[in-house]
XYZ file of C-alpha atoms in Angstrom:
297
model
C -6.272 18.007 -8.962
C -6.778 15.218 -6.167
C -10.466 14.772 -5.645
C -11.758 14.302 -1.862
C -14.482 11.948 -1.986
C -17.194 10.780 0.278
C -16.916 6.703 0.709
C -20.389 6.309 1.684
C -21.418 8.041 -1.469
C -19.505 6.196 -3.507
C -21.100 3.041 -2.266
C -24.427 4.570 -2.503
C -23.743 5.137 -6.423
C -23.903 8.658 -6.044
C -24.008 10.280 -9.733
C -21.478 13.243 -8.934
C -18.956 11.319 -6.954
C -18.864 8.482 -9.243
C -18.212 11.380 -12.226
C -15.271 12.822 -9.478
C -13.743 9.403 -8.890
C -13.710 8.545 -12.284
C -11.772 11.656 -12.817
C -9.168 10.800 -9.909
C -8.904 7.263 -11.436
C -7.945 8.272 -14.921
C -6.432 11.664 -14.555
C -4.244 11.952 -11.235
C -4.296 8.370 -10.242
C -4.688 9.834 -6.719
C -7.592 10.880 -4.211
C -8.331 10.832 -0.613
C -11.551 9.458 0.973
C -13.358 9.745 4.644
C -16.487 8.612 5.954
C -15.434 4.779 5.326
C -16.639 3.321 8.369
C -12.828 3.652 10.084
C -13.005 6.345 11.854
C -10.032 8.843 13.328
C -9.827 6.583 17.002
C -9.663 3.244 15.409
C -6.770 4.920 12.933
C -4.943 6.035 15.980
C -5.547 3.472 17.853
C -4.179 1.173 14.932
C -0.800 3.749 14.477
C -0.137 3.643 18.149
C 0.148 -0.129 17.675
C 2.680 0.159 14.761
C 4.599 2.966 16.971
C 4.857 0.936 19.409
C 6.487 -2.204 17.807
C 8.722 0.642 15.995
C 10.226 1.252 19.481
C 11.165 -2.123 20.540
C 15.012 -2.723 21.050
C 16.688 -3.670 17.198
C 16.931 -7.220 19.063
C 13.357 -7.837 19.454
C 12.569 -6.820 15.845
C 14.701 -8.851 14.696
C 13.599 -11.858 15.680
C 10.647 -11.138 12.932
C 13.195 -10.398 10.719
C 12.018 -10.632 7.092
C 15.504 -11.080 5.673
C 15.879 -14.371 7.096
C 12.761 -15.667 4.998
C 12.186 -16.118 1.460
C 8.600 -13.877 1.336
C 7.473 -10.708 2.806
C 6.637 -11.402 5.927
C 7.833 -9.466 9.497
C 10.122 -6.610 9.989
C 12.091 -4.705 7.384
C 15.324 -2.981 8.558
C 16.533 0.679 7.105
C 17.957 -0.208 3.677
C 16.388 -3.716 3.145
C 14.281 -2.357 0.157
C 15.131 -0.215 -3.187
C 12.083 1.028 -4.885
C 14.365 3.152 -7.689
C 17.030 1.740 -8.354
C 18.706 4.964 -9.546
C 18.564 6.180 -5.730
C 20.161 4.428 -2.512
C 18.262 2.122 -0.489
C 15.376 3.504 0.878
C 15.687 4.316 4.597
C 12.738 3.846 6.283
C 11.575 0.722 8.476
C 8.346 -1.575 7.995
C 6.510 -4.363 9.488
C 4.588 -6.463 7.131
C 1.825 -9.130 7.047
C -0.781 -10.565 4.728
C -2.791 -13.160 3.301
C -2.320 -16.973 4.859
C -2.613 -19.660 2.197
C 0.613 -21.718 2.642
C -0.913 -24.522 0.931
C -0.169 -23.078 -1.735
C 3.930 -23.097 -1.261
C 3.561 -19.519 -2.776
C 5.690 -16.498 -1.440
C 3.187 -14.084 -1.482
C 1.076 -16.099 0.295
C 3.238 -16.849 3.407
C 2.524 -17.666 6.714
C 2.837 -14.132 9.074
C 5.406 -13.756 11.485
C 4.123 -11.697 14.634
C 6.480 -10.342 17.633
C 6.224 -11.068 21.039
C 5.421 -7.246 21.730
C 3.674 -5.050 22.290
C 0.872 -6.970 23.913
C -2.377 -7.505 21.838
C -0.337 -6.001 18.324
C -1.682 -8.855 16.351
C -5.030 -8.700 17.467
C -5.383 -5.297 16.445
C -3.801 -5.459 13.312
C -5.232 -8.590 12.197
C -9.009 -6.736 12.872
C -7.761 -3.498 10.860
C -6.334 -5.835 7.945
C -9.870 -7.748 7.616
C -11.762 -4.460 8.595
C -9.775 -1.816 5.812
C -9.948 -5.042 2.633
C -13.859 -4.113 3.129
C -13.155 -0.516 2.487
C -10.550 -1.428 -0.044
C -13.383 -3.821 -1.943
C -16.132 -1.285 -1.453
C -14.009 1.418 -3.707
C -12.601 -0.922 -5.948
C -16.435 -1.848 -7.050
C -16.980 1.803 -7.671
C -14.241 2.231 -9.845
C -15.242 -0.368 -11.600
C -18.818 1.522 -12.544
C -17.144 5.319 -12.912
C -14.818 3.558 -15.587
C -17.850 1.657 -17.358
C -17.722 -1.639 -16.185
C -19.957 -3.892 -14.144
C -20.349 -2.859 -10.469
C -19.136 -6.451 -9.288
C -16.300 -7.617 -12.159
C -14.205 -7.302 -9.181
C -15.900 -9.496 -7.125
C -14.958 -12.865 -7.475
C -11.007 -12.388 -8.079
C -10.643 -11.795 -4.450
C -11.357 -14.631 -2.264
C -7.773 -15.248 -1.723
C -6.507 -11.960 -1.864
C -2.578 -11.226 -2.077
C -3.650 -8.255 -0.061
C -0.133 -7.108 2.211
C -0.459 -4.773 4.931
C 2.698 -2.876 5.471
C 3.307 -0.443 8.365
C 6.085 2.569 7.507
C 8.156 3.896 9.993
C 9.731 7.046 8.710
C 12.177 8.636 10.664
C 13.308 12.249 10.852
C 15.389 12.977 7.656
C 18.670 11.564 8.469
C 21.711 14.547 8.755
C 23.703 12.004 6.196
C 21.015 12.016 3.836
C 21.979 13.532 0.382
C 20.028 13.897 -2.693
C 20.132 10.057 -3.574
C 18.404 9.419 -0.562
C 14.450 9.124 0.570
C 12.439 7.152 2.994
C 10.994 5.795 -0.373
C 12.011 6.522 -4.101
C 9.765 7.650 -6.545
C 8.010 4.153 -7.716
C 4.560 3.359 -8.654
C 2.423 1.098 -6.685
C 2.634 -2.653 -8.418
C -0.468 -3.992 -7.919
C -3.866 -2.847 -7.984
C -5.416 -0.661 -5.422
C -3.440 1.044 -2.177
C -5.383 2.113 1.021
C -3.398 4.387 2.579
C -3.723 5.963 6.357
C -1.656 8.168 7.876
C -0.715 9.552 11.410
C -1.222 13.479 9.280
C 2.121 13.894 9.194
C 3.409 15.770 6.241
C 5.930 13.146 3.635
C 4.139 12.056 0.759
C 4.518 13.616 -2.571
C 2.955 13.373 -5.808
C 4.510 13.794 -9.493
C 2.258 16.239 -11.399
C 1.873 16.213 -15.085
C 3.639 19.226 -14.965
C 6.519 16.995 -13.328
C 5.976 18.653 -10.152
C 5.942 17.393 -6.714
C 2.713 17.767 -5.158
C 2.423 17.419 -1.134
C -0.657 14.808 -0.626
C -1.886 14.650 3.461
C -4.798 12.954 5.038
C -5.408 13.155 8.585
C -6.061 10.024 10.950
C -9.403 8.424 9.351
C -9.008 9.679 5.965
C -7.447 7.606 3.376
C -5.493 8.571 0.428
C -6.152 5.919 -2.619
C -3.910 5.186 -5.466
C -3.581 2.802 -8.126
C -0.783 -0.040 -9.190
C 0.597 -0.632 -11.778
C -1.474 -4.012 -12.161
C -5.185 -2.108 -12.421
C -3.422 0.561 -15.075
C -2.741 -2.843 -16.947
C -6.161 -4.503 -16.272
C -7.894 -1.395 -17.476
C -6.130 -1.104 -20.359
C -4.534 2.352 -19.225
C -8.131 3.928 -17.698
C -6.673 4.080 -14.494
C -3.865 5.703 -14.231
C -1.087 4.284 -12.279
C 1.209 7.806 -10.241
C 4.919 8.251 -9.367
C 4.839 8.853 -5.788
C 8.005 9.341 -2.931
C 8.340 10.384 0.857
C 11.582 12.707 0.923
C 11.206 12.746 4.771
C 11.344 16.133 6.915
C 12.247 17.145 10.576
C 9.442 15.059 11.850
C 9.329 10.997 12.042
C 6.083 9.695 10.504
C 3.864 6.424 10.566
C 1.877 5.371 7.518
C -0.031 2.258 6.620
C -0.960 1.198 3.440
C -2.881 -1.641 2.785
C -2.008 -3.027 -0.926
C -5.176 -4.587 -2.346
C -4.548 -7.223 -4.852
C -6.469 -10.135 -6.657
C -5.793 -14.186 -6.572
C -2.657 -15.299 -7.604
C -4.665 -17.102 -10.805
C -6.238 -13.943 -11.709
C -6.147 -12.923 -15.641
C -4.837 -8.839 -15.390
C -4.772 -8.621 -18.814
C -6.819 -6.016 -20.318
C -10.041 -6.447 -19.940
C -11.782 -7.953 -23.228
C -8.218 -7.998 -24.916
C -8.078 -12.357 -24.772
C -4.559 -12.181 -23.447
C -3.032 -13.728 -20.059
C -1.623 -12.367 -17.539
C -0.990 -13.467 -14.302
C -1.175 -12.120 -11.555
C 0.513 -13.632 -8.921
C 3.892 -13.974 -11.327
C 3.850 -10.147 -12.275
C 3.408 -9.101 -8.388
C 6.058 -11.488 -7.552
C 8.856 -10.656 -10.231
C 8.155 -6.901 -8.558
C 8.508 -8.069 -5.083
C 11.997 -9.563 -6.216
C 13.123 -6.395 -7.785
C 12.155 -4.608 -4.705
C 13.240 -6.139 -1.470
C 16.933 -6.857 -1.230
C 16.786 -10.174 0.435
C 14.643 -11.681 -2.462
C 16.917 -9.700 -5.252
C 18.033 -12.577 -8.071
C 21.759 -12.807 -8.343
């Protein structure tokens, strides 16, 4: 159902992996990809990092403490964000960063805020973040040709990228934890395309059309790929946008996702349809709904 794919035949234009990719784009919304150029020791190498500023003493993190900021930007405690809001706060932890354009007085491009420690964490995070939007814009400009459009329409809507790198901490399943209660609720992704490595822990599940749960892994330098709610409308519903949730298990588990998404001034609308819409204002309203610091009212 979830196609694994060959990145460096996708680039190539490869006939048959196009024809598979167009089938993960449209029918699961899912697949998982290796051979991107980041390999298994730069993956670990990059999870050790997050693992490492997951340890710090409470105290430390908080001094990056998104909550105390209007944007996404820093450390987000257990229980600072609701994905479904028919569930309780979800109860993982995460550490985000992103795009730097505070000319612009926009939230979603605010300035970073990096910790103290560990030693050399935003050196090797800012290199992965500039390193996996390469991989991210190399698979967004297949899709683009396994769904019948131009190779590059993608191209120019990305020099100022709202592109947020998030690092999950998931920790073993908590002993309070009843049925209301996941290290994520089942959402979709809001914006376009989500690069997604993993320590190989088992966590992330799938809804079939069935309305099953499907377990989705990829090991250190593999990536699983899904789409946001933003391409499914840019596409005009070709690319299928996937409920997805971690449940959480015995074991505690890392993930990063980077969330690839255009310019804030970027038309979404469906391609060819002559409507508007931005953006930058449908990404934020989501953010708002999302993390409880920027919730309205």
């Amino acid at each position: 159902m979830i196609p694994r794919l060959d990145a460096a035949k996708i680039a190539a234009r490869d006939a048959e992996t196009l024809a598979a990719l167009k089938i993960g784009a449209e029918e699961s919304g899912f697949l998982t990809v290796f051979n991107t150029g980041i390999s298994p020791a730069r993956m670990r190498f990059v999870l050790a990092a997050y693992r490492a500023f997951f340890d710090l003493p409470e105290a430390e993190k908080r001094a990056v403490d998104m909550a105390a900021t209007g944007s996404n930007r820093g450390w987000g405690a257990p229980q600072s964000e609701q994905v479904d809001p028919e569930v309780n706060p979800d109860y993982k932890q995460v550490y985000d960063c992103g795009f730097e354009a505070p000319d612009t007085c926009l939230s979603v491009y605010a300035a970073n805020l990096w910790p103290e420690r560990p030693e050399g964490f935003r050196q090797v995070i800012e290199a992965y973040y500039r390193d996996a939007m390469a991989v991210a814009m190399d698979l967004l400009r297949g899709i683009a040709e396994a769904i019948g459009e131009d190779r590059g329409f993608f191209d120019d809507k990305f020099a100022r990228p709202m592109a947020l790198l998030r690092g999950n901490y998931y920790p073993p399943r908590p002993g309070w934890a009843g049925e209301k209660d996941f290290g994520i609720g089942a959402h979709t992704d809001y914006g376009c395309l989500t690069l997604l490595g993993t320590d190989g822990v088992p966590g992330l599940e799938v809804l079939t059309p069935e309305d099953d749960w499907l377990p989705v892994r990829a090991d250190p330098g593999e990536f699983i790929i899904n789409f946001g709610e933003m391409l499914e409308i840019w596409t005009g519903g070709r690319v299928k946008a996937t409920l997805h949730r971690v449940r959480g298990s015995a074991e505690e588990r890392i993930s990063v996702p980077l969330f690839f998404n255009p310019d804030w001034v970027t038309n979404v609308a469906p391609i060819g349809s002559g409507e508007a819409v931005s953006a930058g204002a449908h990404l934020e309203r989501r953010f708002n709904e999302t993390y409880l610091h920027l919730k309205k009212g």
